[in-house]
Each structure stands twice: as structure tokens, then as C-alpha cells.
């Protein structure tokens, strides 16, 4: 099957997390939000800002997680199952056929791990674009920088709430477009 290069599906996930980074005994990181923005490659238009809330099945949202993401246990409890969220990516966004991007490698690794753990088909094709690395290499930086710093370096304003998936995906798409535009114009 030929890869569709009309859009890049920009994804940013939020997962259950804890102060100090380690889950309590018996819990593990669960994706609780899939934020996505399809980036139209011919124009640079961000086509949509979507938040898919996912009900965690192996952990609870900690106070630290709520402080970071603004998401509460009550909110994500109304979400859909992880496997249904993956099906939406495949059916509505043709994620198996399109390039997808995230800022860093965490999102790819978390999807891979959670799919394996839960026996869910990985919703993406083999091509993942790490926008964080691409930005650093493209700018000749000595190391990768966080999303707010990348946006500041580009003169872009952070829109929405940092650490909310749909807002971060929207902002990542803006950064990615700036990098791609620069590559195209030299």
C-alpha cells in the first residue's frame, strides 16, 4: 500500500503520571488523552484540533497528573476504551497509511507498549517522525529542546494549555510546519 503524504497526523498523548515519575504498586502508565492535529502538507493548514479522552484501565489519575494536565479522574472516566481510540485513528484518520509525528519519542513508545500490553493492533504504519529531533537538527542545536522553547525560537506563541494533548498537538503542528517550510525554501 502506498503511503499517503497529503497530511501528517500530529499526535500528542497524555498519560497517567505520578510525582517522582514512578507509578504506585499495581499501576502502570495509561494513555488518558490522544490529542491530534492533521497537518495538510500542501498548505501547512492545521485541519483540526481534537481531543480523544481515554478511560485508564490500569491506573488512576493522580493529583500530580491533574496538576500537570488539568485532566481529572472524573473526566477521563467518561472517555472511551484504548482499543476504540486506536480504531478511531485508523478509521477516521487512515493512520495506518499516513506518516504520523510527535514531539519526542515518548508517544511512539507508549503507544507501542500499551498496544502490546493490551493486545491491541498498533494503529499506525511503520513511519514515525520525531519532530523534536527534526527541529533540533534543522536548527543546528547541540541538543533537543522542549516545545515551549522551540516555539519561542520560532517566534510562535504557545496556544492553549501546555500538557493538554489537543493543544500540544496543535502547537507541534505549527512547529513542524515551520521546519518543513524552511526545508522547502532552503
Tab-separated table of C-alpha atoms in Angstrom:
chain	number	residue	atom	x	y	z
A	1	UNK	CA	0.000	0.000	0.000
A	2	UNK	CA	1.399	3.412	-0.963
A	3	UNK	CA	1.905	5.870	1.848
A	4	UNK	CA	-0.366	8.916	1.747
A	5	UNK	CA	1.673	12.093	2.010
A	6	UNK	CA	-1.246	14.533	1.970
A	7	UNK	CA	-1.273	15.034	5.748
A	8	UNK	CA	0.942	14.307	8.696
A	9	UNK	CA	-1.103	13.230	11.699
A	10	UNK	CA	0.420	15.139	14.604
A	11	UNK	CA	-0.226	13.304	17.870
A	12	UNK	CA	0.386	14.277	21.466
A	13	UNK	CA	-0.699	11.961	24.248
A	14	UNK	CA	-1.139	12.499	27.935
A	15	UNK	CA	-0.726	9.513	30.233
A	16	UNK	CA	-1.287	8.827	33.888
A	17	UNK	CA	1.750	10.053	35.780
A	18	UNK	CA	2.966	10.484	39.327
A	19	UNK	CA	5.158	12.844	41.302
A	20	UNK	CA	8.635	11.328	41.204
A	21	UNK	CA	7.827	9.506	37.950
A	22	UNK	CA	7.142	6.038	39.308
A	23	UNK	CA	3.653	4.534	39.446
A	24	UNK	CA	2.257	3.177	42.714
A	25	UNK	CA	2.432	-0.594	43.133
A	26	UNK	CA	-0.049	-2.319	40.825
A	27	UNK	CA	-0.442	0.653	38.455
A	28	UNK	CA	1.167	1.440	35.107
A	29	UNK	CA	1.094	4.377	32.688
A	30	UNK	CA	-2.160	4.530	30.722
A	31	UNK	CA	-2.888	6.900	27.863
A	32	UNK	CA	-5.669	9.218	29.050
A	33	UNK	CA	-5.805	11.665	26.133
A	34	UNK	CA	-4.889	11.456	22.469
A	35	UNK	CA	-4.579	14.935	21.046
A	36	UNK	CA	-4.338	15.194	17.292
A	37	UNK	CA	-3.985	17.722	14.531
A	38	UNK	CA	-3.797	16.688	10.871
A	39	UNK	CA	-1.279	18.969	9.133
A	40	UNK	CA	-2.008	19.475	5.439
A	41	UNK	CA	1.344	19.184	3.681
A	42	UNK	CA	0.466	21.209	0.578
A	43	UNK	CA	-0.581	24.322	2.526
A	44	UNK	CA	0.568	23.977	6.149
A	45	UNK	CA	-3.028	24.291	7.322
A	46	UNK	CA	-3.832	22.659	10.634
A	47	UNK	CA	-7.113	20.957	9.775
A	48	UNK	CA	-8.481	20.091	13.196
A	49	UNK	CA	-7.730	20.139	16.902
A	50	UNK	CA	-9.161	17.029	18.537
A	51	UNK	CA	-9.024	15.529	21.988
A	52	UNK	CA	-9.925	11.876	22.438
A	53	UNK	CA	-10.284	11.097	26.124
A	54	UNK	CA	-9.300	7.536	27.004
A	55	UNK	CA	-10.508	5.752	30.129
A	56	UNK	CA	-7.495	4.356	32.014
A	57	UNK	CA	-7.926	0.698	32.913
A	58	UNK	CA	-4.652	0.003	34.733
A	59	UNK	CA	-4.193	3.163	36.791
A	60	UNK	CA	-5.838	6.233	38.272
A	61	UNK	CA	-5.202	9.913	37.610
A	62	UNK	CA	-3.024	11.242	40.436
A	63	UNK	CA	-3.257	14.764	41.868
A	64	UNK	CA	0.169	15.398	40.261
A	65	UNK	CA	-1.223	14.304	36.877
A	66	UNK	CA	-4.242	16.603	37.247
A	67	UNK	CA	-1.958	19.492	38.178
A	68	UNK	CA	0.194	18.852	35.092
A	69	UNK	CA	-2.518	18.123	32.507
A	70	UNK	CA	-5.689	19.641	34.065
A	71	UNK	CA	-7.364	16.245	33.419
A	72	UNK	CA	-9.215	14.680	36.338
A	73	UNK	CA	-10.154	11.077	37.038
A	74	UNK	CA	-13.812	12.080	36.627
A	75	UNK	CA	-13.154	13.491	33.146
A	76	UNK	CA	-11.188	10.530	31.831
A	77	UNK	CA	-13.652	8.062	33.358
A	78	UNK	CA	-16.112	9.311	30.712
A	79	UNK	CA	-13.564	8.513	27.974
A	80	UNK	CA	-13.551	5.578	25.587
A	81	UNK	CA	-11.515	2.377	25.754
A	82	UNK	CA	-7.973	2.488	24.401
A	83	UNK	CA	-8.746	-0.029	21.651
A	84	UNK	CA	-11.693	2.104	20.500
A	85	UNK	CA	-9.476	5.195	20.388
A	86	UNK	CA	-6.979	3.283	18.224
A	87	UNK	CA	-9.833	2.264	15.907
A	88	UNK	CA	-10.822	5.950	15.512
A	89	UNK	CA	-7.245	6.753	14.442
A	90	UNK	CA	-7.336	4.010	11.822
A	91	UNK	CA	-10.877	4.586	10.536
A	92	UNK	CA	-11.185	8.379	10.625
A	93	UNK	CA	-7.566	9.443	10.026
A	94	UNK	CA	-6.226	6.488	7.986
A	95	UNK	CA	-3.353	6.308	10.481
A	96	UNK	CA	-2.025	3.037	9.038
A	97	UNK	CA	-1.447	4.786	5.688
A	98	UNK	CA	-0.161	8.175	6.800
A	99	UNK	CA	3.006	9.489	8.352
A	100	UNK	CA	2.497	10.467	11.965
A	101	UNK	CA	4.556	12.788	14.102
A	102	UNK	CA	5.008	13.547	17.767
A	103	UNK	CA	7.329	15.804	19.711
A	104	UNK	CA	9.866	13.336	21.036
A	105	UNK	CA	9.719	9.566	21.140
A	106	UNK	CA	7.584	9.083	24.273
A	107	UNK	CA	4.294	8.961	22.369
A	108	UNK	CA	5.519	6.272	19.940
A	109	UNK	CA	6.974	4.162	22.752
A	110	UNK	CA	3.851	4.491	24.920
A	111	UNK	CA	1.537	3.513	22.044
A	112	UNK	CA	3.774	0.539	21.239
A	113	UNK	CA	3.901	-0.610	24.865
A	114	UNK	CA	0.202	-0.144	25.601
A	115	UNK	CA	-0.803	-1.897	22.372
A	116	UNK	CA	1.438	-4.865	23.240
A	117	UNK	CA	0.245	-4.948	26.873
A	118	UNK	CA	-3.423	-4.867	25.908
A	119	UNK	CA	-3.269	-6.955	22.736
A	120	UNK	CA	-4.485	-4.052	20.596
A	121	UNK	CA	-3.393	-3.581	16.975
A	122	UNK	CA	-0.836	-0.743	16.700
A	123	UNK	CA	-2.844	1.996	14.965
A	124	UNK	CA	-0.012	3.477	12.911
A	125	UNK	CA	2.050	2.396	9.943
A	126	UNK	CA	5.827	1.978	10.235
A	127	UNK	CA	6.713	5.658	9.642
A	128	UNK	CA	7.004	7.954	12.657
A	129	UNK	CA	8.507	11.437	12.533
A	130	UNK	CA	10.139	12.737	15.708
A	131	UNK	CA	9.508	16.487	15.377
A	132	UNK	CA	11.663	17.265	18.430
A	133	UNK	CA	14.771	15.720	16.856
A	134	UNK	CA	13.967	17.158	13.423
A	135	UNK	CA	13.654	20.657	14.913
A	136	UNK	CA	16.972	20.411	16.785
A	137	UNK	CA	18.860	19.007	13.783
A	138	UNK	CA	17.250	21.516	11.408
A	139	UNK	CA	18.219	24.442	13.645
A	140	UNK	CA	21.739	23.130	14.289
A	141	UNK	CA	21.108	22.974	18.038
A	142	UNK	CA	23.520	20.998	20.259
A	143	UNK	CA	20.580	19.140	21.857
A	144	UNK	CA	16.813	18.819	21.714
A	145	UNK	CA	14.634	21.475	23.345
A	146	UNK	CA	11.143	21.383	24.804
A	147	UNK	CA	8.085	22.507	22.870
A	148	UNK	CA	7.754	25.926	24.569
A	149	UNK	CA	11.423	26.685	23.826
A	150	UNK	CA	11.077	25.553	20.193
A	151	UNK	CA	8.063	27.809	19.761
A	152	UNK	CA	9.914	30.743	21.334
A	153	UNK	CA	12.885	30.192	18.997
A	154	UNK	CA	10.464	30.348	16.060
A	155	UNK	CA	8.665	33.418	17.386
A	156	UNK	CA	5.441	31.429	17.806
A	157	UNK	CA	3.014	31.895	20.677
A	158	UNK	CA	2.025	28.810	22.684
A	159	UNK	CA	-1.731	28.366	22.160
A	160	UNK	CA	-3.948	26.697	24.765
A	161	UNK	CA	-2.754	24.721	27.767
A	162	UNK	CA	0.678	23.081	27.691
A	163	UNK	CA	0.365	19.372	28.615
A	164	UNK	CA	-3.124	19.040	27.161
A	165	UNK	CA	-2.906	16.685	24.194
A	166	UNK	CA	-5.075	18.593	21.725
A	167	UNK	CA	-3.370	21.931	22.452
A	168	UNK	CA	0.123	20.428	22.291
A	169	UNK	CA	-0.669	18.616	19.012
A	170	UNK	CA	-1.887	21.934	17.571
A	171	UNK	CA	1.336	23.674	18.646
A	172	UNK	CA	3.578	20.817	17.484
A	173	UNK	CA	1.930	21.010	14.047
A	174	UNK	CA	2.851	24.727	13.888
A	175	UNK	CA	6.487	23.952	14.770
A	176	UNK	CA	6.617	21.086	12.277
A	177	UNK	CA	5.234	23.290	9.503
A	178	UNK	CA	7.904	25.936	10.167
A	179	UNK	CA	10.623	23.279	9.889
A	180	UNK	CA	9.140	21.812	6.694
A	181	UNK	CA	8.669	25.261	5.152
A	182	UNK	CA	12.328	26.081	5.824
A	183	UNK	CA	13.394	22.768	4.246
A	184	UNK	CA	11.361	23.539	1.129
A	185	UNK	CA	12.648	27.081	0.681
A	186	UNK	CA	16.261	26.420	1.650
